Short mmCIF file of C-alpha atoms and ligand atoms in Angstrom, two decimals:
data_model
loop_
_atom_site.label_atom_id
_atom_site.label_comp_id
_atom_site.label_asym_id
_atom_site.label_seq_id
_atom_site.Cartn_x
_atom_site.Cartn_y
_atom_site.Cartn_z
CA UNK A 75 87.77 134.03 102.94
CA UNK A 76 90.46 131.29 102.73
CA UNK A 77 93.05 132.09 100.67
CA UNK A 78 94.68 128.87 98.96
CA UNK A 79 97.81 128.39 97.29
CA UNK A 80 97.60 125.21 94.54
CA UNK A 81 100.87 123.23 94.25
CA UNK A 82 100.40 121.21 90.80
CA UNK A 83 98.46 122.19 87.98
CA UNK A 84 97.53 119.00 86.22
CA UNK A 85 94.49 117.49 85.18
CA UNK A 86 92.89 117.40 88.98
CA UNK A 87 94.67 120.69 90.27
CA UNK A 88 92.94 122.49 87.48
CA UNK A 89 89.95 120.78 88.41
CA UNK A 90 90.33 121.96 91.97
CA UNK A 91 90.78 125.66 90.93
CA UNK A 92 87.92 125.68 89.32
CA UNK A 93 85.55 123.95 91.56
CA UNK A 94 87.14 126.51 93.91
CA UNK A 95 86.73 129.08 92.24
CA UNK A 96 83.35 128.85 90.87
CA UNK A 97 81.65 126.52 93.84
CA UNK A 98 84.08 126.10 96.88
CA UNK A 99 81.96 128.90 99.52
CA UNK A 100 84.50 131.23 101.71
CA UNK A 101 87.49 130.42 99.22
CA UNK A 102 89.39 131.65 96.98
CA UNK A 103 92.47 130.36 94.73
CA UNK A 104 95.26 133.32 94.97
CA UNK A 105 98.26 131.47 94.34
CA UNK A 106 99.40 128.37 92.12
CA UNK A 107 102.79 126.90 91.37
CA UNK A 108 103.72 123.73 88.93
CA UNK A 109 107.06 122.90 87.50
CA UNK A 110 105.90 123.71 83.95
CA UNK A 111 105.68 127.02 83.99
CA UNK A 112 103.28 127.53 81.18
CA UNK A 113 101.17 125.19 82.61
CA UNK A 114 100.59 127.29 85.75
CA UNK A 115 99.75 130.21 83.94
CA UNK A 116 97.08 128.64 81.96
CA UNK A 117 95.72 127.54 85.54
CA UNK A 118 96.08 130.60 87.19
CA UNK A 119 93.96 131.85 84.56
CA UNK A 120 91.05 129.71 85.50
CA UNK A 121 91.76 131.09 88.99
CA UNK A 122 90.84 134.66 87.29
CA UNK A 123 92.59 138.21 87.35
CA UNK A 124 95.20 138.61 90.57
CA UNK A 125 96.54 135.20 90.82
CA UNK A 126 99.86 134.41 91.43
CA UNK A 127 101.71 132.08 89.26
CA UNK A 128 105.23 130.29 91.02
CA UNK A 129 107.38 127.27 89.36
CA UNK A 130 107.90 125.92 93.33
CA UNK A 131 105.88 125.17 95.73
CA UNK A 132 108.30 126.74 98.11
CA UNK A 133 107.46 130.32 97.31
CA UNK A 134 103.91 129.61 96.95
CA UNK A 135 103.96 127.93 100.60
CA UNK A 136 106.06 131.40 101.57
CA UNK A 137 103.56 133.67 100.16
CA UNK A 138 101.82 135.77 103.31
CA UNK A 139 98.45 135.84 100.61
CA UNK A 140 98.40 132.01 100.96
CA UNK A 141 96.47 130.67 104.06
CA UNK A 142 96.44 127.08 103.26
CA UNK A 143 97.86 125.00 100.44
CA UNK A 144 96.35 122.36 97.80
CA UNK A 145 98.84 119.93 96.74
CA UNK A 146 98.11 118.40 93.34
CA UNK A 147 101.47 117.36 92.68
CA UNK A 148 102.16 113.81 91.09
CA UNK A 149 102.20 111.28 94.47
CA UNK A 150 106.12 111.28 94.49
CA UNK A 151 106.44 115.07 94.96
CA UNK A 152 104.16 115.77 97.65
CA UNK A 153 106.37 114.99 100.56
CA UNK A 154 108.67 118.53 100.28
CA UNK A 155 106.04 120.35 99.70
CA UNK A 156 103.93 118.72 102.75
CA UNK A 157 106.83 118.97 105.36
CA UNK A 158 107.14 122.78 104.04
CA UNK A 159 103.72 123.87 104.36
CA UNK A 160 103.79 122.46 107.90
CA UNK A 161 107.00 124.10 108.89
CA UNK A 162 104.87 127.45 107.71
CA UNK A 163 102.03 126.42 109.89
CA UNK A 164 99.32 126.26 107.16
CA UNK A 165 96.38 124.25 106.54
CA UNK A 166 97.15 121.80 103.90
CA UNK A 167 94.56 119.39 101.57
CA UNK A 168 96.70 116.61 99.62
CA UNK A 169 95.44 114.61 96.96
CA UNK A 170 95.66 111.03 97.57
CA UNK A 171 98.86 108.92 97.88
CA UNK A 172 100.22 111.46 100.86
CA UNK A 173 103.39 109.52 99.77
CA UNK A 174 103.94 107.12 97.55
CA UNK A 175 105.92 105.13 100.52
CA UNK A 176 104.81 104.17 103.78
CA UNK A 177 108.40 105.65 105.09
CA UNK A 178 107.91 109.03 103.88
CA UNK A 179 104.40 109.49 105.42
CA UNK A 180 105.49 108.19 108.56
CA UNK A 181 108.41 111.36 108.38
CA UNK A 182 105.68 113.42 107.90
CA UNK A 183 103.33 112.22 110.21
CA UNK A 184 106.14 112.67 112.58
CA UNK A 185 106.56 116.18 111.04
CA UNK A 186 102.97 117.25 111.94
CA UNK A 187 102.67 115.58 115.48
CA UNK A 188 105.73 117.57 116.25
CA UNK A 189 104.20 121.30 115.04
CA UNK A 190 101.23 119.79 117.70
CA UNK A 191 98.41 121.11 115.15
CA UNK A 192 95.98 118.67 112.77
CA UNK A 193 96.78 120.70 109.71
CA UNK A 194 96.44 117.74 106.81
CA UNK A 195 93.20 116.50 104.76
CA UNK A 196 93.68 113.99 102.51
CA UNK A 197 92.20 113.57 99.50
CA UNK A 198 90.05 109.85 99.83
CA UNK A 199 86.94 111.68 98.24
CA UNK A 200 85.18 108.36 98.31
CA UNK A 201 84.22 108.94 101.72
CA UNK A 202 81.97 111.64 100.73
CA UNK A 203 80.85 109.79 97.93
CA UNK A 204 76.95 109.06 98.34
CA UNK A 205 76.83 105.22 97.31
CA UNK A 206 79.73 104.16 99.89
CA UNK A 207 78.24 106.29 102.53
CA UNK A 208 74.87 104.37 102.25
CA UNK A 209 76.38 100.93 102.24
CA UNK A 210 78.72 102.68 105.35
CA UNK A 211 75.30 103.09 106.95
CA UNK A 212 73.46 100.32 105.97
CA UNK A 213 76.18 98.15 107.30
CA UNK A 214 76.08 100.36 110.80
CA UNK A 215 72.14 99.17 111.26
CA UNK A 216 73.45 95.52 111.68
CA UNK A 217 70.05 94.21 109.89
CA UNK A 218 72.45 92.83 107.15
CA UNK A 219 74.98 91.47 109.57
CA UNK A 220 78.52 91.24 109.95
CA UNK A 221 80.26 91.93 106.17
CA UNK A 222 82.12 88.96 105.12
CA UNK A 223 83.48 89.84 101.64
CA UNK A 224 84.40 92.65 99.19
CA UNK A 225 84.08 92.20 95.71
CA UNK A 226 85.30 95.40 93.52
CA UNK A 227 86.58 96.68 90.19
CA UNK A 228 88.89 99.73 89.58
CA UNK A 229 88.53 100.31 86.05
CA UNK A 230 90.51 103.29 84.58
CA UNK A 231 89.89 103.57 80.48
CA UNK A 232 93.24 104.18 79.74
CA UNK A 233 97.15 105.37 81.87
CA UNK A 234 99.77 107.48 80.15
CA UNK A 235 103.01 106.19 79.86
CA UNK A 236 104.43 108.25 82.92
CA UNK A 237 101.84 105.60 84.94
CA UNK A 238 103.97 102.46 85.85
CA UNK A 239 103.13 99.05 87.19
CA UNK A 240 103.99 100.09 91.45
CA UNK A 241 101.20 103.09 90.98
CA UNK A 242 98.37 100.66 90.25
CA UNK A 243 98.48 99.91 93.43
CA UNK A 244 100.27 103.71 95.45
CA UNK A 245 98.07 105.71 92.75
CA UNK A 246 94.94 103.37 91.90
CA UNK A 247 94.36 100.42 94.85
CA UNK A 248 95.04 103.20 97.09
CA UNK A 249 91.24 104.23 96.65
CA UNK A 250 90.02 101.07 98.04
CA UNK A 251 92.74 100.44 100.67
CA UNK A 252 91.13 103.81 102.37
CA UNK A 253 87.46 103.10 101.29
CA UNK A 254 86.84 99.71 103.01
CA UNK A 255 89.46 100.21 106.11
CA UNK A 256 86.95 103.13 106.65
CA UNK A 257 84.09 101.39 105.48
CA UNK A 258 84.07 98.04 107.45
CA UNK A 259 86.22 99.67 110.67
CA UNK A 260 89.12 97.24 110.79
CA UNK A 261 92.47 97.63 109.41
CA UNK A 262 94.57 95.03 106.69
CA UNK A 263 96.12 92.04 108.02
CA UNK A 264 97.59 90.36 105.12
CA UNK A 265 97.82 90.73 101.10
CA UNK A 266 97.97 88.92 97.85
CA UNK A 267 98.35 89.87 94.33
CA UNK A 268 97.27 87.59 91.40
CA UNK A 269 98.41 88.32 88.00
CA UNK A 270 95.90 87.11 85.36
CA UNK A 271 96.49 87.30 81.66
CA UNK A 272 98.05 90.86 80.67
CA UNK A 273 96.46 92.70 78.46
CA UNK A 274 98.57 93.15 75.08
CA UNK A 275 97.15 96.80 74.56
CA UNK A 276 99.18 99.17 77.21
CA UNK A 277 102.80 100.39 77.09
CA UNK A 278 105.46 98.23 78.51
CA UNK A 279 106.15 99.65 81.63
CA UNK A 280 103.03 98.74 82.77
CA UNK A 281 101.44 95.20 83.44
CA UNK A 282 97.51 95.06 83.58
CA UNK A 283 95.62 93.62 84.98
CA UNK A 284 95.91 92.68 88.25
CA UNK A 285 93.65 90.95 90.95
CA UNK A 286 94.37 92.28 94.73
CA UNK A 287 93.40 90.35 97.82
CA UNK A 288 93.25 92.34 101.30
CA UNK A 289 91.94 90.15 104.14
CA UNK A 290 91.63 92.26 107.60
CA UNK A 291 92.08 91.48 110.75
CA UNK A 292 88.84 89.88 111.68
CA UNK A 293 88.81 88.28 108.26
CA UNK A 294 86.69 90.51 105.94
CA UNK A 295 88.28 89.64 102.52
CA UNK A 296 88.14 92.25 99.70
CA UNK A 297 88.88 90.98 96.24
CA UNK A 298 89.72 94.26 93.98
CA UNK A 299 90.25 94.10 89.59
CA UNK A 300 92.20 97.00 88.78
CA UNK A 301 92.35 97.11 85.18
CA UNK A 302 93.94 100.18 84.16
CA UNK A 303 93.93 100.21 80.46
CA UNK A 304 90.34 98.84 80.20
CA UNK A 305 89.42 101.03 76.99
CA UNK A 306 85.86 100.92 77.31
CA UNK A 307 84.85 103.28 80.35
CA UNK A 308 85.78 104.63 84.00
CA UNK A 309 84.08 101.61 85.70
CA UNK A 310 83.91 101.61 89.60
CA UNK A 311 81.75 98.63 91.15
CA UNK A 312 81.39 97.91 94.96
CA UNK A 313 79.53 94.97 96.74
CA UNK A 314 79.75 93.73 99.97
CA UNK A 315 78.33 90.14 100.99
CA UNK A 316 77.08 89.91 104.80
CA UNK A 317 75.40 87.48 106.58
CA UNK A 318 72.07 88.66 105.87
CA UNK A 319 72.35 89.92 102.42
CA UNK A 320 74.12 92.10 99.68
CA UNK A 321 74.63 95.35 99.34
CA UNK A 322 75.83 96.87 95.86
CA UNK A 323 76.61 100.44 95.69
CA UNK A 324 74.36 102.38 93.06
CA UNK A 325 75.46 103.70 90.16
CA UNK A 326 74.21 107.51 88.94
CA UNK A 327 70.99 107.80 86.71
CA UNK A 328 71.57 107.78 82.99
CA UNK A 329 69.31 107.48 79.88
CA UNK A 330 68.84 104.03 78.08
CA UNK A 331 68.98 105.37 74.42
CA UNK A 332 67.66 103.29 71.81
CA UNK A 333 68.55 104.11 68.19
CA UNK A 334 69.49 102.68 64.75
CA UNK A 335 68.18 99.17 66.00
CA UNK A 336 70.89 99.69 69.25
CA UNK A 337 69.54 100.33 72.78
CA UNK A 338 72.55 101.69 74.86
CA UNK A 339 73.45 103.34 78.25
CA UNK A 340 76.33 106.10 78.18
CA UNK A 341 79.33 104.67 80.35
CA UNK A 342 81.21 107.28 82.49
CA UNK A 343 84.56 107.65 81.26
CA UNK A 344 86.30 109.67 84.17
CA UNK A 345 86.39 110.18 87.55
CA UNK A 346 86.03 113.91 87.43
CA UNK A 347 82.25 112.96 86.35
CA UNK A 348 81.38 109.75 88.32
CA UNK A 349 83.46 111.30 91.78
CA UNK A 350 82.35 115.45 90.89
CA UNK A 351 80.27 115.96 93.98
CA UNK A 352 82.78 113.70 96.43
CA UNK A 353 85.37 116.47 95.25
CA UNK A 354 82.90 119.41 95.93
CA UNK A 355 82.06 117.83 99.42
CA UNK A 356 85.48 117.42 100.16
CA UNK A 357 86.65 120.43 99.66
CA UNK A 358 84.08 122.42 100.85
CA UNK A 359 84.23 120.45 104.38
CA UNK A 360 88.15 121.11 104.21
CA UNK A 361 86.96 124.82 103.85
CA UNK A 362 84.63 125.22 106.41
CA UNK A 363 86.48 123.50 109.10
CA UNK A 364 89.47 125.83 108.43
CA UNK A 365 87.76 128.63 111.00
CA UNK A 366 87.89 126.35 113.52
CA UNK A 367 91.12 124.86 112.48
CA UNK A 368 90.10 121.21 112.57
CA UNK A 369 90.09 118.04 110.23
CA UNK A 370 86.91 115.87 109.74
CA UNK A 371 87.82 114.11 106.66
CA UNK A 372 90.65 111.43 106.40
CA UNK A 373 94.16 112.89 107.63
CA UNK A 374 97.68 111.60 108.09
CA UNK A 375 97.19 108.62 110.19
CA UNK A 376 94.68 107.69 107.45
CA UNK A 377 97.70 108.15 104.86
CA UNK A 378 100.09 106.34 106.77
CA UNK A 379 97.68 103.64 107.11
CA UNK A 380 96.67 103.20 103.39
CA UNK A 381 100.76 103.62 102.12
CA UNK A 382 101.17 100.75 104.42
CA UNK A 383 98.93 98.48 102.84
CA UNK A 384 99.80 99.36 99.85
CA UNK A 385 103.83 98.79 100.58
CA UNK A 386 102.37 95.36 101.59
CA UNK A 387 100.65 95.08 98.66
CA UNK A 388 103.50 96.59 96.26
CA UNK A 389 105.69 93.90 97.61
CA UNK A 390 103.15 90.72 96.95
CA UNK A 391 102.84 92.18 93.22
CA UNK A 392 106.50 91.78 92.85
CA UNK A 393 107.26 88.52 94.59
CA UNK A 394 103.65 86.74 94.38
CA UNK A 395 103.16 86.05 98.20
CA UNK A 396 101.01 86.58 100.56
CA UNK A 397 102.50 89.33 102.47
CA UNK A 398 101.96 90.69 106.28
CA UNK A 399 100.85 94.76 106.34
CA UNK A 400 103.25 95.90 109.43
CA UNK A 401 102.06 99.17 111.04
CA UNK A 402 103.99 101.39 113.93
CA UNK A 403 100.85 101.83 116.75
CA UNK A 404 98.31 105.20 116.22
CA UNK A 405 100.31 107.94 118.11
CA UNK A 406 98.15 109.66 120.89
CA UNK A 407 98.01 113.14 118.77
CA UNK A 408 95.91 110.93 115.96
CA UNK A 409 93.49 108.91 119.26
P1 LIG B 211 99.04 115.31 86.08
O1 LIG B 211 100.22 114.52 85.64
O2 LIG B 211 97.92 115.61 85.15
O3 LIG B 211 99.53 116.71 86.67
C1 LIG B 211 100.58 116.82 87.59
C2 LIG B 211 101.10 118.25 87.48
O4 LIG B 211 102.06 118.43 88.52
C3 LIG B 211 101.80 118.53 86.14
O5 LIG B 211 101.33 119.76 85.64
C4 LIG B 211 103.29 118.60 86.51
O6 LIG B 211 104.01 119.52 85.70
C5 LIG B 211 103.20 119.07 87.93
N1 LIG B 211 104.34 118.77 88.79
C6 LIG B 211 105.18 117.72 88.75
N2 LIG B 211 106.06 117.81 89.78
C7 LIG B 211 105.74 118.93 90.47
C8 LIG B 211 106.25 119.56 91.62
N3 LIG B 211 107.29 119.05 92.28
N4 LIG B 211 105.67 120.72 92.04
C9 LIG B 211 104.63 121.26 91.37
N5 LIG B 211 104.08 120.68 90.27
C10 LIG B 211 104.63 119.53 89.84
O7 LIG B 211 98.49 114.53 87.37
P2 LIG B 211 97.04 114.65 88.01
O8 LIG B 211 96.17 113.62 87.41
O9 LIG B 211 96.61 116.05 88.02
O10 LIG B 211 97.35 114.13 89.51
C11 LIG B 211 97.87 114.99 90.48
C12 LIG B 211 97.54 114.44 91.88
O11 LIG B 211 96.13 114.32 91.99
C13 LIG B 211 98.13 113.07 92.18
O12 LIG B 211 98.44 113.01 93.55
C14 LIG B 211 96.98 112.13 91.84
O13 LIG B 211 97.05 110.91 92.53
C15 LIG B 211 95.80 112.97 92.31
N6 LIG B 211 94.55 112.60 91.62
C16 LIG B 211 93.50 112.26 92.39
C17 LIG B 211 92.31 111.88 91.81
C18 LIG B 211 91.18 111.46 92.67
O14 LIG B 211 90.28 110.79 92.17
N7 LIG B 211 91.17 111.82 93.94
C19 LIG B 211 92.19 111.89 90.42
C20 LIG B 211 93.27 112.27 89.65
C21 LIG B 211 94.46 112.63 90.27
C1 LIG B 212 93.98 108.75 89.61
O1 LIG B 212 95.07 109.42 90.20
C2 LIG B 212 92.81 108.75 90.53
O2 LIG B 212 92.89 109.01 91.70
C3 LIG B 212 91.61 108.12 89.97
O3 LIG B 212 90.51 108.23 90.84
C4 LIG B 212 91.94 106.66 89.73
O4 LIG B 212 90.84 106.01 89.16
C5 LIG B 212 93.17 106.54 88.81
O5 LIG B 212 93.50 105.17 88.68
C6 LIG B 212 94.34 107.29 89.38
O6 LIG B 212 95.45 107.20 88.49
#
């Protein structure tokens, strides 16, 4: 039984203790920690009778009943708690940005290179996601041919005010900077960012939306909406021109309802729904690789790689030019 400690107790680390708790096999939550203390209680209560509640995620990293650590800290917290957990030695999963600068990964990509153990999963759950790991595949046969372009949407229904312009792009492009590196094998080149008419409808400290151009290096050019403050649903579309054809990822069964003269289709309005069995794959792989104390799913270099791009692309939302993504070479421990 692996015996996790959750750092963060938020919207998605409560979802986390409970998928763990009630579908995760060979784990179970014993420990969680969150700045807001009354927060953590309410989570440890999902976690059920014996958990430990903390207010840092020192202690909980400390604790000799925690064998591995979940961070579900906000994106600009993690790194402490990361270079922490591997100074203890302990398996760690940590939700997506590993850090919301390329800088700060790189420390602790450094960090875990030096303890000479893989001991990071990060949390790009659209790899296990069905629809991208069909077009993945269907790309792989060649029959299409070579992938040419990327058209995509990144629709969120609304942010709260804590969510600011720089984290559409470390906390919400971050998604697809992973997803189509991984997808189409090659790695960014250059970005753009076009700013078309803002909406007049979200706080000020955010502007929405925002078009994002990644072209990689043998010229595969994803164009990416992220619209934020959408209002009308959690809307994720994928398609991917080759040579031969299109390929559009599918979208989940739901009724057409027709009633009162209107015939309608329910629209997802959160990831936990559209992305709830990429989590449960996720985790569960994290889980049952921890006996033999390896990493399938995406780790640091992966990280590194996506906080690069999206310093790159950070830095063409706030100047409008097309900017070069500059990466330090894959280190031997991630070959
Ligand atoms: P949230 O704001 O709902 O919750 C964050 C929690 O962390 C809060 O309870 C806050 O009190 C706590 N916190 C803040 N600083 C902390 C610290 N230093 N130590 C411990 N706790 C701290 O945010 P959320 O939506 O739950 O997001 C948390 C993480 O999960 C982020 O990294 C986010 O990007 C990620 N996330 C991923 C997905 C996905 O689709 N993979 C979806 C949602 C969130
Ligand atoms: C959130 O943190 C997620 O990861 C969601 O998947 C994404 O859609 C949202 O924009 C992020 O803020």
């Amino acid at each position: 039984m692996l015996r996790i400690g959750v750092i963060g107790c938020g919207a998605m680390g409560r979802s986390h203790i409970d998928r763990i708790t009630h579908k995760t096999r060979g784990a179970a939550v014993t420990a969680v920690s969150d700045v807001f203390e009354e927060g953590a209680r309410k989570a440890a209560e999902i976690a059920g009778k014996g958990c430990k509640v903390y207010t840092n995620g020192k202690d909980l990293i400390a604790d000799p009943d925690v064998d591995a650590v979940l961070i579900v800290s906000p994106g600009f917290a993690h790194k402490d708690d990361l270079i922490e957990a591997i100074k203890a030695g302990k398996r760690i999963f940590c939700e997506k940005p590993l850090c919301t600068t390329a800088e700060d990964c790189k420390t602790v990509m450094e960090a875990e290179a030096a303890s000479g153990k893989h001991l990071i999963q990060l949390g790009f759950m659209r790899r296990y996601h069905k629809g991208y790991i069909q077009i993945k595949e269907s790309i792989r046969t060649g029959e299409y041919g070579e992938p040419l372009i990327i058209h995509c949407t990144h629709r969120n229904p609304s942010v709260p005010e804590s969510y600011i312009t720089p984290m559409t792009v470390h906390d919400t492009a971050i998604h697809e900077i992973d997803l189509f590196h991984w997808m189409v094998n090659d790695d960014f080149d250059t970005v753009q960012v076009i700013t078309p008419k803002q909406t007049s409808l979200i706080h000020d400290k955010c502007r929405d939306p925002h078009i994002m151009i990644m072209k990689t290096k043998t010229g595969v050019t994803v164009d990416l909406e992220v619209f934020v403050n959408c209002l009308f649903g959690y809307d994720i579309n994928c398609e991917v021109v080759c040579e031969k054809g299109a390929l559009t990822m599918g979208k989940p069964m739901a009724p057409v309802i027709k009633t009162a003269g209107i015939k309608s289709t329910p629209e997802t309005m959160e990831c936990y729904d559209l992305f709830k069995e990429a989590y449960d794959e996720e985790i569960q792989n994290w889980v049952d690789c921890a006996a033999d104390g390896i990493i399938e799913g995406p780790n640091t270099w992966d990280g590194y790689l996506a906080a690069v791009t999206a310093d790159a692309l950070i830095k063409a939302q706030q100047t409008g030019e097309i900017v070069r993504v500059e990466s330090v070479g894959k280190p031997d421990f991630y070959k």
